[in-house]
Tab-separated table of C-alpha atoms and ligand atoms in Angstrom:
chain	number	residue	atom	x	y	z
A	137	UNK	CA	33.500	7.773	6.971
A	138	UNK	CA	35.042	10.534	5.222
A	139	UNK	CA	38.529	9.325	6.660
A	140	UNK	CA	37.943	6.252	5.144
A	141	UNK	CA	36.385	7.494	2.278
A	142	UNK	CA	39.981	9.601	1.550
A	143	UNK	CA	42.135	6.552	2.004
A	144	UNK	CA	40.407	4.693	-0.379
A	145	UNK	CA	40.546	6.997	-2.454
A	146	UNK	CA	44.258	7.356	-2.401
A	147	UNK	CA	44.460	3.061	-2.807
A	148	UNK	CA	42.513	3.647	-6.084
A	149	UNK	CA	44.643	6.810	-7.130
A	150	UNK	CA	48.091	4.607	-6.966
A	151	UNK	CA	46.287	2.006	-8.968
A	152	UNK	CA	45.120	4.424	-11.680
A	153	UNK	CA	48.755	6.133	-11.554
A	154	UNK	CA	50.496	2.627	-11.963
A	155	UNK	CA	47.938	1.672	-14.636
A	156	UNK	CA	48.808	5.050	-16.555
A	157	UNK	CA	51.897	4.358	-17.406
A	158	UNK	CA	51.416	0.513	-18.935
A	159	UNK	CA	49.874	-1.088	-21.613
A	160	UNK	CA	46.599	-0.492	-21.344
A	161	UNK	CA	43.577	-3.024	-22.242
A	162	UNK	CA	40.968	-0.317	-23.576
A	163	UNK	CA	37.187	-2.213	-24.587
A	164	UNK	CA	33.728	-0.391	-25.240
A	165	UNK	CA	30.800	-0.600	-23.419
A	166	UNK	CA	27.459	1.167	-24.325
A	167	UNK	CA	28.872	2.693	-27.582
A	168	UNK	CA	32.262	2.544	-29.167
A	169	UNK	CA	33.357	5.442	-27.665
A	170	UNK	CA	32.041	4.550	-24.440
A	171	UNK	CA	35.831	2.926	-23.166
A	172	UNK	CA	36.515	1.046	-19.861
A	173	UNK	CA	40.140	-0.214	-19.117
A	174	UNK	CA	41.268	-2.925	-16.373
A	175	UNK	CA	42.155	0.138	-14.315
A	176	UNK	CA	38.269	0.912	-14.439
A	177	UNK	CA	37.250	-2.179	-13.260
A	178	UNK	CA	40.570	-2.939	-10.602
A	179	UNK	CA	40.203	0.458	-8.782
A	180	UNK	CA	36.480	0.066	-8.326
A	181	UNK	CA	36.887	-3.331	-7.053
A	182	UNK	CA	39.235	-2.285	-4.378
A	183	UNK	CA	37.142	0.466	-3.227
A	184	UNK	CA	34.166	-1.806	-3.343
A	185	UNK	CA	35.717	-4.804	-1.174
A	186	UNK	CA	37.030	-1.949	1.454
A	187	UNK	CA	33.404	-0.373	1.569
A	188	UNK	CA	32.110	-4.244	2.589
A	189	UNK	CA	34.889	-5.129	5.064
A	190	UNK	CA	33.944	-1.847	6.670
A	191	UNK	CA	30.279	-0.753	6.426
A	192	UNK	CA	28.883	-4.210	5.286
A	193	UNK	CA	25.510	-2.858	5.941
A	194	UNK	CA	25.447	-0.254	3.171
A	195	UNK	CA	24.571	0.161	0.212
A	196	UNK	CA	27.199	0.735	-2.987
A	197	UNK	CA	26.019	2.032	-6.570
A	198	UNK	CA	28.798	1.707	-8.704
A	199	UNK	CA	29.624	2.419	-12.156
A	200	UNK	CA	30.790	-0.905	-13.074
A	201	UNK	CA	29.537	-3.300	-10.600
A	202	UNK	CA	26.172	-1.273	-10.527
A	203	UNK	CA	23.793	-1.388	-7.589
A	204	UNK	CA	24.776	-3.763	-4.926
A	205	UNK	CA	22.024	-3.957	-1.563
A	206	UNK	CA	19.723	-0.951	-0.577
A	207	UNK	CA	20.178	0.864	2.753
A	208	UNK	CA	19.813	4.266	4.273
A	209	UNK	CA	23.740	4.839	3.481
A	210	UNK	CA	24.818	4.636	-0.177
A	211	UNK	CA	28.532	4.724	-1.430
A	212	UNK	CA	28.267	6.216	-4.789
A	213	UNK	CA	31.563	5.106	-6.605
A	214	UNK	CA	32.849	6.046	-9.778
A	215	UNK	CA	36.537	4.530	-9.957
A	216	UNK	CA	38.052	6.023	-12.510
A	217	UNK	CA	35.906	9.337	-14.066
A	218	UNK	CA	37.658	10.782	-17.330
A	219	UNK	CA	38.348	7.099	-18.883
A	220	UNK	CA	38.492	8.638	-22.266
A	221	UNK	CA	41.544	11.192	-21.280
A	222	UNK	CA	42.921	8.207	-19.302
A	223	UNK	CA	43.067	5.784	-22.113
A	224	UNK	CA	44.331	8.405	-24.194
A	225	UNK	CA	46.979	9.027	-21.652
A	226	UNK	CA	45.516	12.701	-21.283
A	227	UNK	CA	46.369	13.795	-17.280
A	228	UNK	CA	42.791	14.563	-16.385
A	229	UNK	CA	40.709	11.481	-14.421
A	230	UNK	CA	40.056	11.200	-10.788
A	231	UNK	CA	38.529	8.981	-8.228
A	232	UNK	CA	35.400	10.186	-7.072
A	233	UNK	CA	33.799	8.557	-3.637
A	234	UNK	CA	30.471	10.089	-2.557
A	235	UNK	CA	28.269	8.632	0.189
A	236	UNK	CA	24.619	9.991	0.754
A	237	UNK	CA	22.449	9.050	3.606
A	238	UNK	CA	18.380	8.850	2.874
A	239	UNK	CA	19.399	10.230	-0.596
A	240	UNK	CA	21.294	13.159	0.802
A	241	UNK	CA	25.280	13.383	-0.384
A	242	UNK	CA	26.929	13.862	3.095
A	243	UNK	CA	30.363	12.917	2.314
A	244	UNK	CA	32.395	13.216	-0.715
A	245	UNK	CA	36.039	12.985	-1.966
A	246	UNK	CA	37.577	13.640	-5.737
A	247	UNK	CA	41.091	12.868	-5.668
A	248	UNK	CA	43.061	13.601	-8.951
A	249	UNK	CA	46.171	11.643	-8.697
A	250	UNK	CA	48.199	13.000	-11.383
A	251	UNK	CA	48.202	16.134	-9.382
A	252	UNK	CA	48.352	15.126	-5.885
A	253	UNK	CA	44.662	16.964	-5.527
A	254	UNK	CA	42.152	15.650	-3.148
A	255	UNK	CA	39.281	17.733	-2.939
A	256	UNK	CA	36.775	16.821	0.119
A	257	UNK	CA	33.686	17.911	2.328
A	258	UNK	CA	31.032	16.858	4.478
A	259	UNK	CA	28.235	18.257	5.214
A	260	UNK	CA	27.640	21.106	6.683
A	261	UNK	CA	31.121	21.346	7.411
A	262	UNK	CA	32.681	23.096	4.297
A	263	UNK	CA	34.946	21.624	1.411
A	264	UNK	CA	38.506	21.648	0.606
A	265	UNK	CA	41.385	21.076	-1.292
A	266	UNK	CA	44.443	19.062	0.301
A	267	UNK	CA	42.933	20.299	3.588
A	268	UNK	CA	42.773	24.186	2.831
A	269	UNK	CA	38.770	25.503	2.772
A	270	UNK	CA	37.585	25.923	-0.994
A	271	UNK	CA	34.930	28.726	-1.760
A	272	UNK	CA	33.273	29.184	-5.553
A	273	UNK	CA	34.531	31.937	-7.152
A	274	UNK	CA	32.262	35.559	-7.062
A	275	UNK	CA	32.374	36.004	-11.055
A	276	UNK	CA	29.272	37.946	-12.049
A	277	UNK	CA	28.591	37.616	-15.314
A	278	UNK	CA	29.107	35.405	-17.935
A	279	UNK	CA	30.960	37.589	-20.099
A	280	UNK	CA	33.856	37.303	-17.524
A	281	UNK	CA	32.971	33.003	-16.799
A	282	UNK	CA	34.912	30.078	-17.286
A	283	UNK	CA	32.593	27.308	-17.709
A	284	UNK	CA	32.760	23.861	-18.445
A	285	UNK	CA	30.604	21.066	-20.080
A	286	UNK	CA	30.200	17.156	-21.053
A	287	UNK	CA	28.596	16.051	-24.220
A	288	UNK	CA	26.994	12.389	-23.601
A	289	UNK	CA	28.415	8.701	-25.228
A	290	UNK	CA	25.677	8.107	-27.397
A	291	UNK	CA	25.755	11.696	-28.992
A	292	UNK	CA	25.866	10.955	-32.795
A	293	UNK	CA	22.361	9.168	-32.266
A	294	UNK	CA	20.654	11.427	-29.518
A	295	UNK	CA	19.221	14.315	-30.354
A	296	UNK	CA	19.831	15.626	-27.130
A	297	UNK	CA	23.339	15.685	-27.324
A	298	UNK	CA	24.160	19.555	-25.912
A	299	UNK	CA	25.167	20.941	-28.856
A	300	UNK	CA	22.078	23.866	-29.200
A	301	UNK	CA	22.737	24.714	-25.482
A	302	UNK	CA	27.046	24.597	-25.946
A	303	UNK	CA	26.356	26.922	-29.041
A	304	UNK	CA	23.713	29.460	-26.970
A	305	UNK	CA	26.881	29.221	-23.835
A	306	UNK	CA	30.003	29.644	-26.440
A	307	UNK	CA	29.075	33.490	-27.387
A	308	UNK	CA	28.610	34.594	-23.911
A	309	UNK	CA	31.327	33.672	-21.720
A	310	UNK	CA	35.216	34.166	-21.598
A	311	UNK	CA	36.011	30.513	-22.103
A	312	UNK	CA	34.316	27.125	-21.949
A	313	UNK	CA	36.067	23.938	-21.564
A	314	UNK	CA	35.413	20.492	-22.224
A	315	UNK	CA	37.665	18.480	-19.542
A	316	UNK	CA	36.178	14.992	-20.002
A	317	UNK	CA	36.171	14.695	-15.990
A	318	UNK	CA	32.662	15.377	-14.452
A	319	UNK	CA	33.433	14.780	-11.150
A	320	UNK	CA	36.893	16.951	-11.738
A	321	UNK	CA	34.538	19.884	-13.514
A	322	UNK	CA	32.901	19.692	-10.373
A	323	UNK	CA	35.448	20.170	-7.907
A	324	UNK	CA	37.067	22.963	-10.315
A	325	UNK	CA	34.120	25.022	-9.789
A	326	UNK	CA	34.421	24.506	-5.694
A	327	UNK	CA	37.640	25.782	-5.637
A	328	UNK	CA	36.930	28.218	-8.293
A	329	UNK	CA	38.768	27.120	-11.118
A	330	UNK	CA	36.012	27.130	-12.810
A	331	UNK	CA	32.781	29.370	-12.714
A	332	UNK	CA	29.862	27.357	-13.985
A	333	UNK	CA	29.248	23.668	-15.200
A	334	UNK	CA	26.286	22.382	-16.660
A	335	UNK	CA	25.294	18.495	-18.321
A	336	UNK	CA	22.594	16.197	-19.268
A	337	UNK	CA	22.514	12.219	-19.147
A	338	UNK	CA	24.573	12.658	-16.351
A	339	UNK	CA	24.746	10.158	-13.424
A	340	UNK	CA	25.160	10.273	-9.308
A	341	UNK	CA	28.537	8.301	-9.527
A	342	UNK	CA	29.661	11.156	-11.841
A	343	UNK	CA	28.464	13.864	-9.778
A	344	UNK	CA	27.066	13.167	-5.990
A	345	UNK	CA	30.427	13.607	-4.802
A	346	UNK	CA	31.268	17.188	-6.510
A	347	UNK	CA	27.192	17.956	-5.666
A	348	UNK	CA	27.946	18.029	-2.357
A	349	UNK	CA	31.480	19.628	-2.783
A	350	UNK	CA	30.112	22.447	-4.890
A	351	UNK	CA	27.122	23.518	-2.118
A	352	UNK	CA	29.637	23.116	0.739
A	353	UNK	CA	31.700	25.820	-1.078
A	354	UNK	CA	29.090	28.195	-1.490
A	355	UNK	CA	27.944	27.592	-4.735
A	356	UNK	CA	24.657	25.990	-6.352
A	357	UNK	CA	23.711	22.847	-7.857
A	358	UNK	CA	20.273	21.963	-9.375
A	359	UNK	CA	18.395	19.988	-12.031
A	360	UNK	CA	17.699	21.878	-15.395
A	361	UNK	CA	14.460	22.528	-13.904
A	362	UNK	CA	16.266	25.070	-11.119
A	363	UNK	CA	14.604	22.348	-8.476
A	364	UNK	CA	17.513	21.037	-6.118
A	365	UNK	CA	20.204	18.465	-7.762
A	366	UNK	CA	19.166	14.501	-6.578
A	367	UNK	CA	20.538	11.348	-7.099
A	368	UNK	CA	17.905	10.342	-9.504
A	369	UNK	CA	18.321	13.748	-11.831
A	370	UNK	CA	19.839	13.592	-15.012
A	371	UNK	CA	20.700	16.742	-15.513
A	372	UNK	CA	22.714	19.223	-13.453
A	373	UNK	CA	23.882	22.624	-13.472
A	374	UNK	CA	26.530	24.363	-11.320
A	375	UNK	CA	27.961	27.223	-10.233
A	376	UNK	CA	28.638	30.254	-7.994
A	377	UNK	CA	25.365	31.757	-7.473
A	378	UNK	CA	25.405	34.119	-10.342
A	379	UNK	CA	27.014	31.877	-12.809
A	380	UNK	CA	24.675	28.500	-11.921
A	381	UNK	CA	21.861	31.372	-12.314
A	382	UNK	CA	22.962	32.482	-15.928
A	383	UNK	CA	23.499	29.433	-17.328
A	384	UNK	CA	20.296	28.115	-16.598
A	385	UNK	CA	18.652	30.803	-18.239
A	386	UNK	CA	20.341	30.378	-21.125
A	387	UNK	CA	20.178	26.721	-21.795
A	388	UNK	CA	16.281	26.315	-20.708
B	625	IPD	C1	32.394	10.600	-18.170
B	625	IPD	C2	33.126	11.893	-17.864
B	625	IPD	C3	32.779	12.954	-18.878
B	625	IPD	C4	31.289	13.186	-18.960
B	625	IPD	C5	30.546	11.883	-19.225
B	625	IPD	C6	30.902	10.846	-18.171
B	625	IPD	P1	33.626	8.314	-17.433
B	625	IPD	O1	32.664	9.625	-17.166
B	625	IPD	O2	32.788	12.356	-16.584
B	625	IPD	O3	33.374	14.193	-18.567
B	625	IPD	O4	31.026	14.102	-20.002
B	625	IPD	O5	29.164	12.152	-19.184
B	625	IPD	O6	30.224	9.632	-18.439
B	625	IPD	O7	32.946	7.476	-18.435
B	625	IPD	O8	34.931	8.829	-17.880
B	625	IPD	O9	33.653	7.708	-16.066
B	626	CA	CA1	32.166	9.065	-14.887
B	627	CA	CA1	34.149	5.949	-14.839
């Protein structure tokens, strides 16, 4: 499944790649500056028409197509995650493929085809980047943390919107970033790149992949509540053990 899962993957990358250099169709979805291209919607329908020819008994959620059959497998697809920087023709979007059995992420890929970067794991068996093991980084302390974060669509109407918890973060670390690519935010901090991550009104397409990639590299991933990440959480926070910690104390 994972092999699969990575060739896929690199069908939807040469899609996206071709797609980024053309005219692009841009339309809105939830809000205006919620944006979804043709590449959006072609990528995720190869990946979805592989996933029936060769598991037709599972399960796909989707972030275009949405839910499509329930069984114990579930492909969790999100074809194209950074639309926004891809529309803009800003070099940070992915593919991110996850697949959780009984609700538990046990296979996940985030390939970023700008920079030939395909981040992978499976359970229990570690993660890494074009094949080489990935491990969180050991940063202690904020003061010396990279961080990243996501702000949601519908942010000039929702309260909610992460700006009180981005302005408690900002003082305390040595950088935070905004890189409009959950699932890329996510691999980042498996490999180290980054040291922390944290969102709300986020959802499994975005992050069940890098959920899984992020434990498998030693690092932690939970709800805002500290109670383990799931597919049905809308929140998530991640990090190496000490960062993942820090933040949460600081945004609850
Ligand atoms: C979005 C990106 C962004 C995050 C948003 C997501 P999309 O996904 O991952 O970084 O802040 O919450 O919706 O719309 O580009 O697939
Ligand atoms: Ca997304
Ligand atoms: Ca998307």
């Amino acid at each position: 499944m994972l092999s699969f899962a990575i060739g896929v993957a690199h069908q939807a990358g040469r899609l996206l790649k071709q797609y980024y250099t053309s005219d692009l169709d841009i339309r809105t979805k939830s809000t205006d500056r919620d944006l979804v291209t043709q590449a959006d919607l072609d990528a995720e329908k190869i990946i979805i028409s592989a996933i029936k020819e060769t598991f037709p008994t599972h399960a796909i959620l989707a972030e275009e197509k949405g839910q499509i059959g329930h069984a114990d497998y579930l492909w969790l697809i999100d074809p194209l995650d950074g639309t926004t920087n891809f529309a803009h023709g800003h070099p940070v979007f992915c593919t991110s493929i996850g697949l959780a059995y009984q609700g538990e992420m046990c296979v996940a890929v985030i390939l970023d085809p700008i920079r030939n970067e395909l981040f992978a794991a499976e359970k229990g068996k570690g993660a890494s980047l074009n094949e080489k093991p990935i491990m969180v980084s050991d940063t202690k302390t904020l003061n010396n943390a990279v961080v990243a974060t996501g702000f949601p669509y519908d942010r000039a109407t929702n309260p909610h919107n992460n700006l009180k918890e981005f302005g408690q973060i900002m003082p305390l670390v040595q950088g935070i970033r905004r890189c409009g690519s959950a699932a890329l935010d996510m691999a980042y901090v498996a490999s180290g790149r980054l040291d922390g991550y944290w969102e709300y009104h986020i959802k499994p397409w975005d992050v069940g992949a890098g959920a899984l990639m992020v434990k498998e590299a030693g690092g932690r991933v939970t709800s805002i509540d500290n109670s383990p990440w799931r597919l049905d959480s809308s929140a998530l926070v991640a990090g190496n053990p000490n960062i993942h910690h820090q933040i949460l104390e600081n945004i609850r």
